[in-house]
Structure formats: structure tokens, C-alpha cells
mmCIF file of C-alpha atoms in Angstrom:
data_model
loop_
_atom_site.group_PDB
_atom_site.id
_atom_site.type_symbol
_atom_site.label_atom_id
_atom_site.label_comp_id
_atom_site.label_asym_id
_atom_site.label_seq_id
_atom_site.Cartn_x
_atom_site.Cartn_y
_atom_site.Cartn_z
ATOM 1 C CA UNK A 263 12.454 29.679 -19.680
ATOM 2 C CA UNK A 264 11.690 26.476 -18.321
ATOM 3 C CA UNK A 265 13.137 25.270 -15.092
ATOM 4 C CA UNK A 266 12.220 21.593 -14.705
ATOM 5 C CA UNK A 267 13.431 19.454 -11.645
ATOM 6 C CA UNK A 268 15.561 16.428 -12.495
ATOM 7 C CA UNK A 269 18.399 14.633 -10.695
ATOM 8 C CA UNK A 270 19.813 11.165 -10.230
ATOM 9 C CA UNK A 271 21.959 9.424 -7.655
ATOM 10 C CA UNK A 272 22.049 6.260 -5.500
ATOM 11 C CA UNK A 273 19.101 6.053 -3.121
ATOM 12 C CA UNK A 274 20.914 4.153 -0.390
ATOM 13 C CA UNK A 275 23.701 6.698 -0.352
ATOM 14 C CA UNK A 276 21.180 9.517 -0.158
ATOM 15 C CA UNK A 277 19.291 7.845 2.679
ATOM 16 C CA UNK A 278 22.524 7.510 4.602
ATOM 17 C CA UNK A 279 23.673 11.088 4.102
ATOM 18 C CA UNK A 280 20.516 13.228 4.022
ATOM 19 C CA UNK A 281 19.817 12.610 7.706
ATOM 20 C CA UNK A 282 22.991 14.536 8.559
ATOM 21 C CA UNK A 283 21.704 17.812 7.113
ATOM 22 C CA UNK A 284 21.573 20.118 10.126
ATOM 23 C CA UNK A 285 20.310 23.614 10.634
ATOM 24 C CA UNK A 286 22.945 26.303 10.780
ATOM 25 C CA UNK A 287 22.655 29.891 11.937
ATOM 26 C CA UNK A 288 22.780 32.953 9.728
ATOM 27 C CA UNK A 289 22.815 36.676 10.388
ATOM 28 C CA UNK A 290 22.025 39.377 7.873
ATOM 29 C CA UNK A 291 23.398 42.719 9.056
ATOM 30 C CA UNK A 292 22.195 45.678 7.031
ATOM 31 C CA UNK A 293 22.129 49.426 6.687
ATOM 32 C CA UNK A 294 19.626 51.477 4.729
ATOM 33 C CA UNK A 295 19.400 55.123 3.701
ATOM 34 C CA UNK A 296 16.696 56.658 5.940
ATOM 35 C CA UNK A 297 15.400 58.715 3.008
ATOM 36 C CA UNK A 298 14.826 55.555 0.978
ATOM 37 C CA UNK A 299 12.885 54.004 3.860
ATOM 38 C CA UNK A 300 10.824 57.091 4.666
ATOM 39 C CA UNK A 301 7.117 56.238 4.823
ATOM 40 C CA UNK A 302 7.783 52.569 4.046
ATOM 41 C CA UNK A 303 8.375 49.280 5.801
ATOM 42 C CA UNK A 304 11.090 46.812 4.959
ATOM 43 C CA UNK A 305 10.116 43.157 4.553
ATOM 44 C CA UNK A 306 12.258 40.042 4.439
ATOM 45 C CA UNK A 307 11.239 36.702 2.971
ATOM 46 C CA UNK A 308 12.985 33.382 2.556
ATOM 47 C CA UNK A 309 11.951 30.161 0.872
ATOM 48 C CA UNK A 310 13.589 26.779 0.300
ATOM 49 C CA UNK A 311 14.604 26.010 -3.247
ATOM 50 C CA UNK A 312 12.427 22.874 -3.139
ATOM 51 C CA UNK A 313 9.713 21.658 -0.842
ATOM 52 C CA UNK A 314 8.090 24.960 0.214
ATOM 53 C CA UNK A 315 4.887 26.248 -1.361
ATOM 54 C CA UNK A 316 5.321 29.865 -0.297
ATOM 55 C CA UNK A 317 7.943 32.025 1.421
ATOM 56 C CA UNK A 318 8.019 33.024 5.071
ATOM 57 C CA UNK A 319 7.651 36.820 5.290
ATOM 58 C CA UNK A 320 8.596 39.046 8.226
ATOM 59 C CA UNK A 321 8.677 42.776 8.872
ATOM 60 C CA UNK A 322 12.230 43.993 9.456
ATOM 61 C CA UNK A 323 12.801 46.244 12.447
ATOM 62 C CA UNK A 324 14.998 49.210 11.431
ATOM 63 C CA UNK A 325 16.548 51.570 13.975
ATOM 64 C CA UNK A 326 18.935 54.366 13.106
ATOM 65 C CA UNK A 327 19.248 53.071 9.569
ATOM 66 C CA UNK A 328 20.416 49.651 10.762
ATOM 67 C CA UNK A 329 18.738 46.255 10.899
ATOM 68 C CA UNK A 330 19.530 42.663 11.787
ATOM 69 C CA UNK A 331 17.813 39.480 10.598
ATOM 70 C CA UNK A 332 18.644 36.160 12.267
ATOM 71 C CA UNK A 333 17.570 32.618 11.567
ATOM 72 C CA UNK A 334 18.532 29.033 10.869
ATOM 73 C CA UNK A 335 18.833 27.202 7.550
ATOM 74 C CA UNK A 336 19.624 23.652 6.438
ATOM 75 C CA UNK A 337 20.900 24.813 3.069
ATOM 76 C CA UNK A 338 21.034 28.053 1.054
ATOM 77 C CA UNK A 339 17.608 29.573 0.417
ATOM 78 C CA UNK A 340 16.193 32.240 -1.851
ATOM 79 C CA UNK A 341 15.830 35.473 0.113
ATOM 80 C CA UNK A 342 14.207 38.808 -0.710
ATOM 81 C CA UNK A 343 14.287 42.272 0.816
ATOM 82 C CA UNK A 344 11.365 44.386 -0.359
ATOM 83 C CA UNK A 345 9.136 47.338 0.459
ATOM 84 C CA UNK A 346 6.162 45.227 -0.604
ATOM 85 C CA UNK A 347 4.602 43.256 2.250
ATOM 86 C CA UNK A 348 4.365 40.176 0.026
ATOM 87 C CA UNK A 349 8.145 40.385 -0.490
ATOM 88 C CA UNK A 350 8.081 38.954 -3.985
ATOM 89 C CA UNK A 351 11.252 38.468 -6.004
ATOM 90 C CA UNK A 352 10.538 41.123 -8.637
ATOM 91 C CA UNK A 353 12.438 44.009 -10.212
ATOM 92 C CA UNK A 354 11.630 46.333 -7.283
ATOM 93 C CA UNK A 355 13.191 44.018 -4.689
ATOM 94 C CA UNK A 356 16.630 42.746 -3.755
ATOM 95 C CA UNK A 357 16.883 39.002 -4.402
ATOM 96 C CA UNK A 358 19.787 36.810 -3.313
ATOM 97 C CA UNK A 359 20.700 33.404 -1.903
ATOM 98 C CA UNK A 360 21.097 33.472 1.854
ATOM 99 C CA UNK A 361 23.787 31.213 3.297
ATOM 100 C CA UNK A 362 25.092 30.205 6.697
ATOM 101 C CA UNK A 363 27.241 32.608 8.704
ATOM 102 C CA UNK A 364 27.275 36.390 8.786
ATOM 103 C CA UNK A 365 26.117 38.346 5.738
ATOM 104 C CA UNK A 366 25.978 42.095 5.238
ATOM 105 C CA UNK A 367 24.142 44.465 2.913
ATOM 106 C CA UNK A 368 24.295 48.228 2.491
ATOM 107 C CA UNK A 369 21.159 49.649 0.844
ATOM 108 C CA UNK A 370 21.721 53.065 -0.719
ATOM 109 C CA UNK A 371 19.505 54.960 -3.144
ATOM 110 C CA UNK A 372 18.040 51.841 -4.803
ATOM 111 C CA UNK A 373 17.047 48.583 -3.133
ATOM 112 C CA UNK A 374 17.502 46.231 -6.145
ATOM 113 C CA UNK A 375 21.066 47.414 -6.792
ATOM 114 C CA UNK A 376 22.333 46.728 -3.246
ATOM 115 C CA UNK A 377 24.932 43.987 -2.910
ATOM 116 C CA UNK A 378 24.969 41.178 -0.378
ATOM 117 C CA UNK A 379 28.393 40.227 1.004
ATOM 118 C CA UNK A 380 29.283 36.990 2.775
ATOM 119 C CA UNK A 381 27.093 34.451 0.979
ATOM 120 C CA UNK A 382 29.122 31.853 -0.953
ATOM 121 C CA UNK A 383 25.927 30.451 -2.485
ATOM 122 C CA UNK A 384 24.955 33.885 -3.799
ATOM 123 C CA UNK A 385 28.431 34.512 -5.221
ATOM 124 C CA UNK A 386 28.376 31.142 -6.990
ATOM 125 C CA UNK A 387 24.911 31.814 -8.379
ATOM 126 C CA UNK A 388 25.893 35.258 -9.669
ATOM 127 C CA UNK A 389 29.026 33.755 -11.235
ATOM 128 C CA UNK A 390 26.919 31.237 -13.127
ATOM 129 C CA UNK A 391 24.486 33.898 -14.316
ATOM 130 C CA UNK A 392 27.405 35.983 -15.567
ATOM 131 C CA UNK A 393 28.732 33.059 -17.599
ATOM 132 C CA UNK A 394 25.464 32.562 -19.435
ATOM 133 C CA UNK A 395 24.366 36.216 -19.613
ATOM 134 C CA UNK A 396 25.957 36.912 -23.004
ATOM 135 C CA UNK A 397 24.177 34.017 -24.717
ATOM 136 C CA UNK A 398 20.897 34.796 -22.960
ATOM 137 C CA UNK A 399 21.002 38.479 -23.858
ATOM 138 C CA UNK A 400 21.798 37.653 -27.473
ATOM 139 C CA UNK A 401 18.917 35.192 -27.686
ATOM 140 C CA UNK A 402 16.478 37.620 -26.040
ATOM 141 C CA UNK A 403 17.514 40.334 -28.478
ATOM 142 C CA UNK A 404 16.805 38.016 -31.397
ATOM 143 C CA UNK A 405 13.412 37.183 -29.932
ATOM 144 C CA UNK A 406 12.498 40.874 -29.697
ATOM 145 C CA UNK A 407 13.623 41.424 -33.288
ATOM 146 C CA UNK A 408 11.447 38.553 -34.502
ATOM 147 C CA UNK A 409 8.464 39.906 -32.574
ATOM 148 C CA UNK A 410 8.961 43.286 -34.216
ATOM 149 C CA UNK A 411 9.127 41.671 -37.662
ATOM 150 C CA UNK A 412 5.926 39.763 -36.905
ATOM 151 C CA UNK A 413 4.164 43.041 -36.062
ATOM 152 C CA UNK A 414 5.259 44.392 -39.441
ATOM 153 C CA UNK A 415 3.633 41.464 -41.245
ATOM 154 C CA UNK A 416 6.538 39.095 -41.825
ATOM 155 C CA UNK A 417 5.660 35.434 -42.400
ATOM 156 C CA UNK A 418 5.053 33.782 -39.041
ATOM 157 C CA UNK A 419 6.096 30.387 -40.401
ATOM 158 C CA UNK A 420 9.498 31.664 -41.481
ATOM 159 C CA UNK A 421 9.941 33.582 -38.212
ATOM 160 C CA UNK A 422 9.020 30.470 -36.255
ATOM 161 C CA UNK A 423 11.675 28.494 -38.123
ATOM 162 C CA UNK A 424 14.342 31.117 -37.390
ATOM 163 C CA UNK A 425 13.300 31.235 -33.735
ATOM 164 C CA UNK A 426 13.339 27.465 -33.332
ATOM 165 C CA UNK A 427 16.768 27.070 -34.926
ATOM 166 C CA UNK A 428 18.172 29.836 -32.731
ATOM 167 C CA UNK A 429 16.548 28.317 -29.663
ATOM 168 C CA UNK A 430 18.164 24.929 -30.295
ATOM 169 C CA UNK A 431 21.584 26.560 -30.641
ATOM 170 C CA UNK A 432 20.969 28.589 -27.481
ATOM 171 C CA UNK A 433 19.969 25.501 -25.480
ATOM 172 C CA UNK A 434 23.109 23.667 -26.572
ATOM 173 C CA UNK A 435 25.329 26.603 -25.604
ATOM 174 C CA UNK A 436 23.674 26.904 -22.179
ATOM 175 C CA UNK A 437 24.056 23.156 -21.646
ATOM 176 C CA UNK A 438 27.797 23.437 -22.256
ATOM 177 C CA UNK A 439 27.984 26.326 -19.781
ATOM 178 C CA UNK A 440 26.138 24.259 -17.153
ATOM 179 C CA UNK A 441 28.477 21.298 -17.632
ATOM 180 C CA UNK A 442 31.580 23.458 -17.382
ATOM 181 C CA UNK A 443 30.292 25.213 -14.261
ATOM 182 C CA UNK A 444 29.366 21.977 -12.447
ATOM 183 C CA UNK A 445 32.715 20.371 -13.195
ATOM 184 C CA UNK A 446 34.592 23.499 -12.082
ATOM 185 C CA UNK A 447 32.492 24.152 -8.955
ATOM 186 C CA UNK A 448 31.912 20.902 -7.022
ATOM 187 C CA UNK A 449 31.348 22.777 -3.739
ATOM 188 C CA UNK A 450 28.726 25.169 -5.154
ATOM 189 C CA UNK A 451 25.121 24.597 -4.068
ATOM 190 C CA UNK A 452 23.958 25.913 -7.446
ATOM 191 C CA UNK A 453 25.721 22.947 -9.091
ATOM 192 C CA UNK A 454 23.202 20.466 -7.702
ATOM 193 C CA UNK A 455 20.371 22.734 -8.885
ATOM 194 C CA UNK A 456 21.809 22.767 -12.413
ATOM 195 C CA UNK A 457 22.011 18.983 -12.703
ATOM 196 C CA UNK A 458 18.268 18.559 -13.370
ATOM 197 C CA UNK A 459 18.579 20.819 -16.399
ATOM 198 C CA UNK A 460 21.580 18.822 -17.599
ATOM 199 C CA UNK A 461 19.588 15.611 -17.266
ATOM 200 C CA UNK A 462 16.534 17.003 -19.060
ATOM 201 C CA UNK A 463 18.550 18.194 -22.021
ATOM 202 C CA UNK A 464 20.896 15.212 -22.354
ATOM 203 C CA UNK A 465 18.771 12.292 -21.125
ATOM 204 C CA UNK A 466 22.181 10.836 -20.210
ATOM 205 C CA UNK A 467 21.718 9.460 -16.716
ATOM 206 C CA UNK A 468 25.169 7.878 -16.483
ATOM 207 C CA UNK A 469 26.714 11.272 -17.083
ATOM 208 C CA UNK A 470 24.474 12.824 -14.442
ATOM 209 C CA UNK A 471 25.509 10.114 -11.962
ATOM 210 C CA UNK A 472 29.164 10.862 -12.649
ATOM 211 C CA UNK A 473 28.653 14.606 -12.237
ATOM 212 C CA UNK A 474 26.822 14.085 -8.959
ATOM 213 C CA UNK A 475 29.573 11.886 -7.561
ATOM 214 C CA UNK A 476 32.068 14.674 -8.263
ATOM 215 C CA UNK A 477 30.167 17.118 -6.036
ATOM 216 C CA UNK A 478 31.252 17.687 -2.452
ATOM 217 C CA UNK A 479 29.667 15.614 0.315
ATOM 218 C CA UNK A 480 28.027 18.725 1.797
ATOM 219 C CA UNK A 481 26.274 19.486 -1.480
ATOM 220 C CA UNK A 482 25.206 15.879 -2.036
ATOM 221 C CA UNK A 483 23.443 15.628 1.325
ATOM 222 C CA UNK A 484 21.369 18.830 1.136
ATOM 223 C CA UNK A 485 17.565 18.507 1.542
ATOM 224 C CA UNK A 486 17.055 19.880 -1.968
ATOM 225 C CA UNK A 487 19.159 17.053 -3.375
ATOM 226 C CA UNK A 488 16.856 14.559 -1.657
ATOM 227 C CA UNK A 489 13.718 16.175 -3.071
ATOM 228 C CA UNK A 490 15.252 16.386 -6.534
ATOM 229 C CA UNK A 491 16.090 12.693 -6.331
ATOM 230 C CA UNK A 492 12.542 11.766 -5.356
ATOM 231 C CA UNK A 493 11.143 13.658 -8.320
ATOM 232 C CA UNK A 494 13.840 12.474 -10.655
ATOM 233 C CA UNK A 495 13.265 8.816 -9.838
ATOM 234 C CA UNK A 496 9.850 9.265 -11.448
ATOM 235 C CA UNK A 497 11.290 11.079 -14.438
ATOM 236 C CA UNK A 498 13.770 8.255 -15.004
ATOM 237 C CA UNK A 499 10.748 6.026 -15.633
ATOM 238 C CA UNK A 500 9.804 8.507 -18.369
ATOM 239 C CA UNK A 501 13.124 8.223 -20.157
ATOM 240 C CA UNK A 502 13.387 7.523 -23.857
ATOM 241 C CA UNK A 503 12.918 3.769 -24.281
ATOM 242 C CA UNK A 504 10.411 3.411 -21.424
ATOM 243 C CA UNK A 505 6.745 2.582 -21.929
ATOM 244 C CA UNK A 506 4.664 5.725 -21.305
ATOM 245 C CA UNK A 507 2.429 5.446 -18.212
ATOM 246 C CA UNK A 508 -1.217 4.748 -18.988
ATOM 247 C CA UNK A 509 -3.794 7.436 -18.195
ATOM 248 C CA UNK A 510 -7.355 8.452 -18.937
ATOM 249 C CA UNK A 511 -8.938 11.898 -18.825
ATOM 250 C CA UNK A 512 -12.083 13.635 -20.063
ATOM 251 C CA UNK A 513 -12.138 15.409 -23.413
ATOM 252 C CA UNK A 514 -13.957 18.666 -24.225
ATOM 253 C CA UNK A 515 -17.302 16.829 -24.221
ATOM 254 C CA UNK A 516 -16.657 14.987 -20.975
ATOM 255 C CA UNK A 517 -15.926 11.671 -22.715
ATOM 256 C CA UNK A 518 -13.127 9.625 -21.151
ATOM 257 C CA UNK A 519 -10.093 9.225 -23.428
ATOM 258 C CA UNK A 520 -7.400 6.616 -22.654
ATOM 259 C CA UNK A 521 -3.832 6.645 -23.871
ATOM 260 C CA UNK A 522 -4.175 3.009 -24.899
ATOM 261 C CA UNK A 523 -6.917 4.085 -27.313
ATOM 262 C CA UNK A 524 -4.064 5.207 -29.572
ATOM 263 C CA UNK A 525 -2.088 1.961 -29.598
ATOM 264 C CA UNK A 526 -0.953 1.157 -33.114
ATOM 265 C CA UNK A 527 -0.187 4.809 -33.931
ATOM 266 C CA UNK A 528 2.665 7.196 -33.345
ATOM 267 C CA UNK A 529 1.336 9.689 -30.789
ATOM 268 C CA UNK A 530 2.611 13.076 -29.692
ATOM 269 C CA UNK A 531 1.357 13.654 -26.122
ATOM 270 C CA UNK A 532 1.454 17.446 -25.963
ATOM 271 C CA UNK A 533 1.184 19.297 -22.626
ATOM 272 C CA UNK A 534 0.031 22.895 -23.072
ATOM 273 C CA UNK A 535 -2.489 25.526 -21.865
ATOM 274 C CA UNK A 536 -4.430 28.406 -23.340
ATOM 275 C CA UNK A 537 -2.578 30.826 -21.030
ATOM 276 C CA UNK A 538 0.890 29.561 -22.072
ATOM 277 C CA UNK A 539 2.430 31.963 -24.618
ATOM 278 C CA UNK A 540 5.208 29.626 -25.855
ATOM 279 C CA UNK A 541 2.622 26.849 -26.237
ATOM 280 C CA UNK A 542 0.388 29.014 -28.387
ATOM 281 C CA UNK A 543 3.383 30.088 -30.484
ATOM 282 C CA UNK A 544 4.275 26.451 -31.125
ATOM 283 C CA UNK A 545 0.718 25.360 -31.967
ATOM 284 C CA UNK A 546 0.887 26.432 -35.658
ATOM 285 C CA UNK A 547 3.938 24.215 -36.111
ATOM 286 C CA UNK A 548 2.178 21.220 -34.535
ATOM 287 C CA UNK A 549 -0.884 21.872 -36.705
ATOM 288 C CA UNK A 550 1.281 21.887 -39.819
ATOM 289 C CA UNK A 551 3.061 18.660 -38.864
ATOM 290 C CA UNK A 552 -0.196 16.996 -37.836
ATOM 291 C CA UNK A 553 -1.829 17.813 -41.179
ATOM 292 C CA UNK A 554 1.234 16.517 -42.987
ATOM 293 C CA UNK A 555 1.370 13.148 -41.216
ATOM 294 C CA UNK A 556 -2.138 12.433 -39.906
ATOM 295 C CA UNK A 557 -2.769 9.993 -42.768
ATOM 296 C CA UNK A 558 0.518 8.213 -42.047
ATOM 297 C CA UNK A 559 -0.239 6.563 -38.718
ATOM 298 C CA UNK A 560 0.417 9.695 -36.637
ATOM 299 C CA UNK A 561 -1.779 11.704 -34.287
ATOM 300 C CA UNK A 562 -1.572 14.167 -31.405
ATOM 301 C CA UNK A 563 -3.168 14.013 -27.957
ATOM 302 C CA UNK A 564 -3.337 17.371 -26.207
ATOM 303 C CA UNK A 565 -3.301 17.572 -22.400
ATOM 304 C CA UNK A 566 -4.241 21.024 -21.134
ATOM 305 C CA UNK A 567 -3.193 22.546 -17.814
ATOM 306 C CA UNK A 568 -6.004 25.079 -17.866
ATOM 307 C CA UNK A 569 -8.058 25.915 -14.779
ATOM 308 C CA UNK A 570 -11.730 25.105 -14.161
ATOM 309 C CA UNK A 571 -12.619 28.793 -14.468
ATOM 310 C CA UNK A 572 -10.615 28.896 -17.689
ATOM 311 C CA UNK A 573 -12.541 26.235 -19.574
ATOM 312 C CA UNK A 574 -13.998 28.783 -21.987
ATOM 313 C CA UNK A 575 -10.491 30.085 -22.748
ATOM 314 C CA UNK A 576 -9.314 26.508 -23.313
ATOM 315 C CA UNK A 577 -12.117 25.788 -25.774
ATOM 316 C CA UNK A 578 -11.551 29.110 -27.542
ATOM 317 C CA UNK A 579 -7.816 28.423 -27.889
ATOM 318 C CA UNK A 580 -8.555 25.007 -29.403
ATOM 319 C CA UNK A 581 -10.797 26.664 -31.993
ATOM 320 C CA UNK A 582 -8.601 29.699 -32.653
ATOM 321 C CA UNK A 583 -5.443 27.591 -33.077
ATOM 322 C CA UNK A 584 -7.190 24.946 -35.233
ATOM 323 C CA UNK A 585 -6.306 22.065 -32.919
ATOM 324 C CA UNK A 586 -8.388 19.319 -34.500
ATOM 325 C CA UNK A 587 -6.853 16.398 -32.612
ATOM 326 C CA UNK A 588 -8.209 14.994 -29.287
ATOM 327 C CA UNK A 589 -7.878 17.278 -26.281
ATOM 328 C CA UNK A 590 -8.219 16.264 -22.632
ATOM 329 C CA UNK A 591 -7.988 18.034 -19.275
ATOM 330 C CA UNK A 592 -9.232 17.793 -15.709
ATOM 331 C CA UNK A 593 -8.973 21.622 -15.567
ATOM 332 C CA UNK A 594 -6.878 21.386 -12.424
ATOM 333 C CA UNK A 595 -4.006 23.676 -13.485
ATOM 334 C CA UNK A 596 -0.565 22.396 -12.352
ATOM 335 C CA UNK A 597 -2.239 19.620 -10.389
ATOM 336 C CA UNK A 598 -3.536 18.011 -13.569
ATOM 337 C CA UNK A 599 -3.322 14.287 -12.806
ATOM 338 C CA UNK A 600 -1.660 13.426 -16.119
ATOM 339 C CA UNK A 601 0.864 16.246 -15.712
ATOM 340 C CA UNK A 602 1.736 14.968 -12.236
ATOM 341 C CA UNK A 603 2.040 11.418 -13.559
ATOM 342 C CA UNK A 604 4.422 12.610 -16.281
ATOM 343 C CA UNK A 605 6.355 14.886 -13.899
ATOM 344 C CA UNK A 606 5.486 17.950 -15.980
ATOM 345 C CA UNK A 607 6.722 21.056 -14.171
ATOM 346 C CA UNK A 608 6.832 23.398 -17.159
ATOM 347 C CA UNK A 609 5.100 23.755 -20.502
ATOM 348 C CA UNK A 610 5.215 23.364 -23.441
ATOM 349 C CA UNK A 611 6.388 19.784 -23.067
ATOM 350 C CA UNK A 612 5.728 16.689 -25.171
ATOM 351 C CA UNK A 613 6.428 12.977 -25.488
ATOM 352 C CA UNK A 614 6.527 11.122 -28.813
ATOM 353 C CA UNK A 615 5.343 7.508 -28.491
ATOM 354 C CA UNK A 616 5.670 4.625 -30.927
ATOM 355 C CA UNK A 617 2.735 2.309 -31.793
ATOM 356 C CA UNK A 618 3.544 0.124 -28.747
ATOM 357 C CA UNK A 619 3.376 3.120 -26.394
ATOM 358 C CA UNK A 620 7.132 3.392 -25.910
ATOM 359 C CA UNK A 621 8.678 6.856 -25.521
ATOM 360 C CA UNK A 622 10.983 7.450 -28.482
ATOM 361 C CA UNK A 623 11.615 11.190 -28.109
ATOM 362 C CA UNK A 624 10.824 14.103 -25.790
ATOM 363 C CA UNK A 625 10.282 17.833 -26.193
ATOM 364 C CA UNK A 626 10.527 17.990 -29.962
ATOM 365 C CA UNK A 627 9.985 21.502 -31.299
ATOM 366 C CA UNK A 628 9.732 23.006 -34.746
ATOM 367 C CA UNK A 629 12.051 21.403 -37.247
ATOM 368 C CA UNK A 630 13.009 18.709 -34.722
ATOM 369 C CA UNK A 631 9.480 17.284 -34.681
ATOM 370 C CA UNK A 632 9.162 17.370 -38.438
ATOM 371 C CA UNK A 633 12.562 15.775 -38.959
ATOM 372 C CA UNK A 634 11.833 13.024 -36.434
ATOM 373 C CA UNK A 635 8.519 12.116 -38.057
ATOM 374 C CA UNK A 636 10.009 12.328 -41.526
ATOM 375 C CA UNK A 637 12.644 9.797 -40.527
ATOM 376 C CA UNK A 638 10.211 7.514 -38.681
ATOM 377 C CA UNK A 639 7.412 7.544 -41.233
ATOM 378 C CA UNK A 640 9.439 7.667 -44.449
#
């Protein structure tokens, strides 16, 4: 699922409060079954929610089945205990949010099933996950069923329609869960991390402002809130009703293509990549809509986040998926200049522009895209 970074609040207030974020000490006291540790080393990693490119990893010293990890944090961070020296947050590791104060963990026969005690941030995060687990599990089960039907030869178009309708319902349900959690948990660090998702789905910045102002002062002045604001200030310029930023990038033949080349037409700026499964699944729908409306003042401009070494895969995907509209890329992966300009942190993602270059809709999928164009171009 996508996890894009959005947030909004008053810059002057942030400037005044963020400077007060101070480092606080934490201790993680743990025990581990010696048989589980036999022949292995225990590693600990921690990484800020925003602003860090990779986690800090350390080898944990264990004596007599006991260990102690100390440090300082400005805000809760993602932490991992693992037997892998890279200490990645995978199914073989114990992942949690580390918080200030004294925490404890007792590791028995399985590392991932151990429970961390003493972290308010981790408790809040687990509480949120529990609230949305039922809807997520139900949606995932449907997805697996559709995949199985596809393997048995069922119509991909009909399956895509079922999937898209279910996905829209799922997103709405999760949005309601986010809103309820934020309103009910103003002191929870996870609440500020959920606000970007609320903003992306709703595009209602006044509501996001109101939700932010209801959060506790400690949450509002965290470093992550500052970083989210800096990124969100750019995204606010990409709101529905704003003129899309101009850009130019090379197409598959190296010819420079400019966004203004498409003035006078409705344009779907579609961010995707050959390696992106959800993007490839959505391509048939875009092809169908493009063929339906290409003679009615509508076109698509694809922006790929493929890598330089993946150019052949990009070109093959264009051919295999029958993407006959213009395609551009600087083959710079997530650092694609257009993606950075449009604050794209997950794909698939798209922007629908009117003939004057104004953004009139965002992230239209399946039936949504078709319905929007049907209404606009009727």
C-alpha cells in the first residue's frame, strides 16, 4: 500500500515550536533464551520516521541471557531486533516503535513474537493497526481470490473492475478509521504520521489544519512534523485547482517532451514503472480509457521511475502493455526530477489536467477515471 507524506500547519508556529524538540534518554532492557541465541548474534537498529536514509545498526552485547541498549531520541523511532546483521524490519525480526524512558522485552522461543513493554508510541501504533486489521485482512483475502480466478482464466477486465470497486470502498473505510483514531488520540505520535494519508485522500486542507491543532503540543513540535510540513507545503501547490508545474524530460528516443506541449488537451500525467506491479495491473484500464477518449481531446503522458540499468525493461513494458501515448523518463528511479517536482513518493500516481494545465483530479483509478472523463468530455 502506498504510504505518501503529507501534512499541513502554520509555518510560523512550527518554526517557534520545533526548536524545542530535545533529545531524551531511552533504555531497552531485554532477556533472551540462550538456546535461541546459540550460534547467532543479536543486532539492534533504529531509524527516524522521516529524514534518515538508512538505519543505525549495532551489535547487542548479551551476557547470561540479558542485554541492555541505551541511547537518546528526539521522538519515537522505528526499531528492530534481528539475528541478521542488516537488522531489516522483516518477518524474521522484532519490529517496534522505541520511545523515551525504560522499555523491556523478553525474547522466548521466537524473536518476532516477543512483546515490547513500556513504549507508549508502540502501544498506540499497535492499537491503530488492530482497528484497521479486519478491513485490511478482508481486502487482502479478496485480492488473493481475484488472483486465483485470474489464473483460472477469468476475464481480467471484469476482475479489475471488481478489484477497483473493492479498493475504493476499502480506502474510504480506512480513511474513517484514521479520522476516528486521530480525534481520539491527540497525544499519540502515530496521529501526526496518519495526517498525511488523511490529506492525500481528502484533499481537504482546512480539515487537516483543524486535526493538527487538536494534537498535543508535544506531538506538534516533533522533528517528523517539521519534515512532513516541508514536504506538504510543496504538495499543497499540487492541490486540485492549482496549475501543474511545468517540466520537460526525454522520451524513449531521447527527444525532449514538455508538459506545455499538451496545452489545449485534457492530460493524464501518469507516474509508473516497469517494476511496479500495481502500475502494470492498472495499465490495461488506462489503455482502454485512452482508446475510448483519444479522439475527444484527451491524452496520457507517462512518467517512468525506472532505473538506467532498467531501460530495456521499461521499453519492453511499454510494448507489452500497449502504451501508445508519449513516455518520458530520466531513468533515475525515485530521484526522477519530475517525480520530485510533483512530490511523488509512491506509485501508481496520476494527475488529470484540463486544457489550461490546471489540476482537476488526482489518483483516478479504474471506474473513477472513466467516469471523470465521461463527465468532462460528454
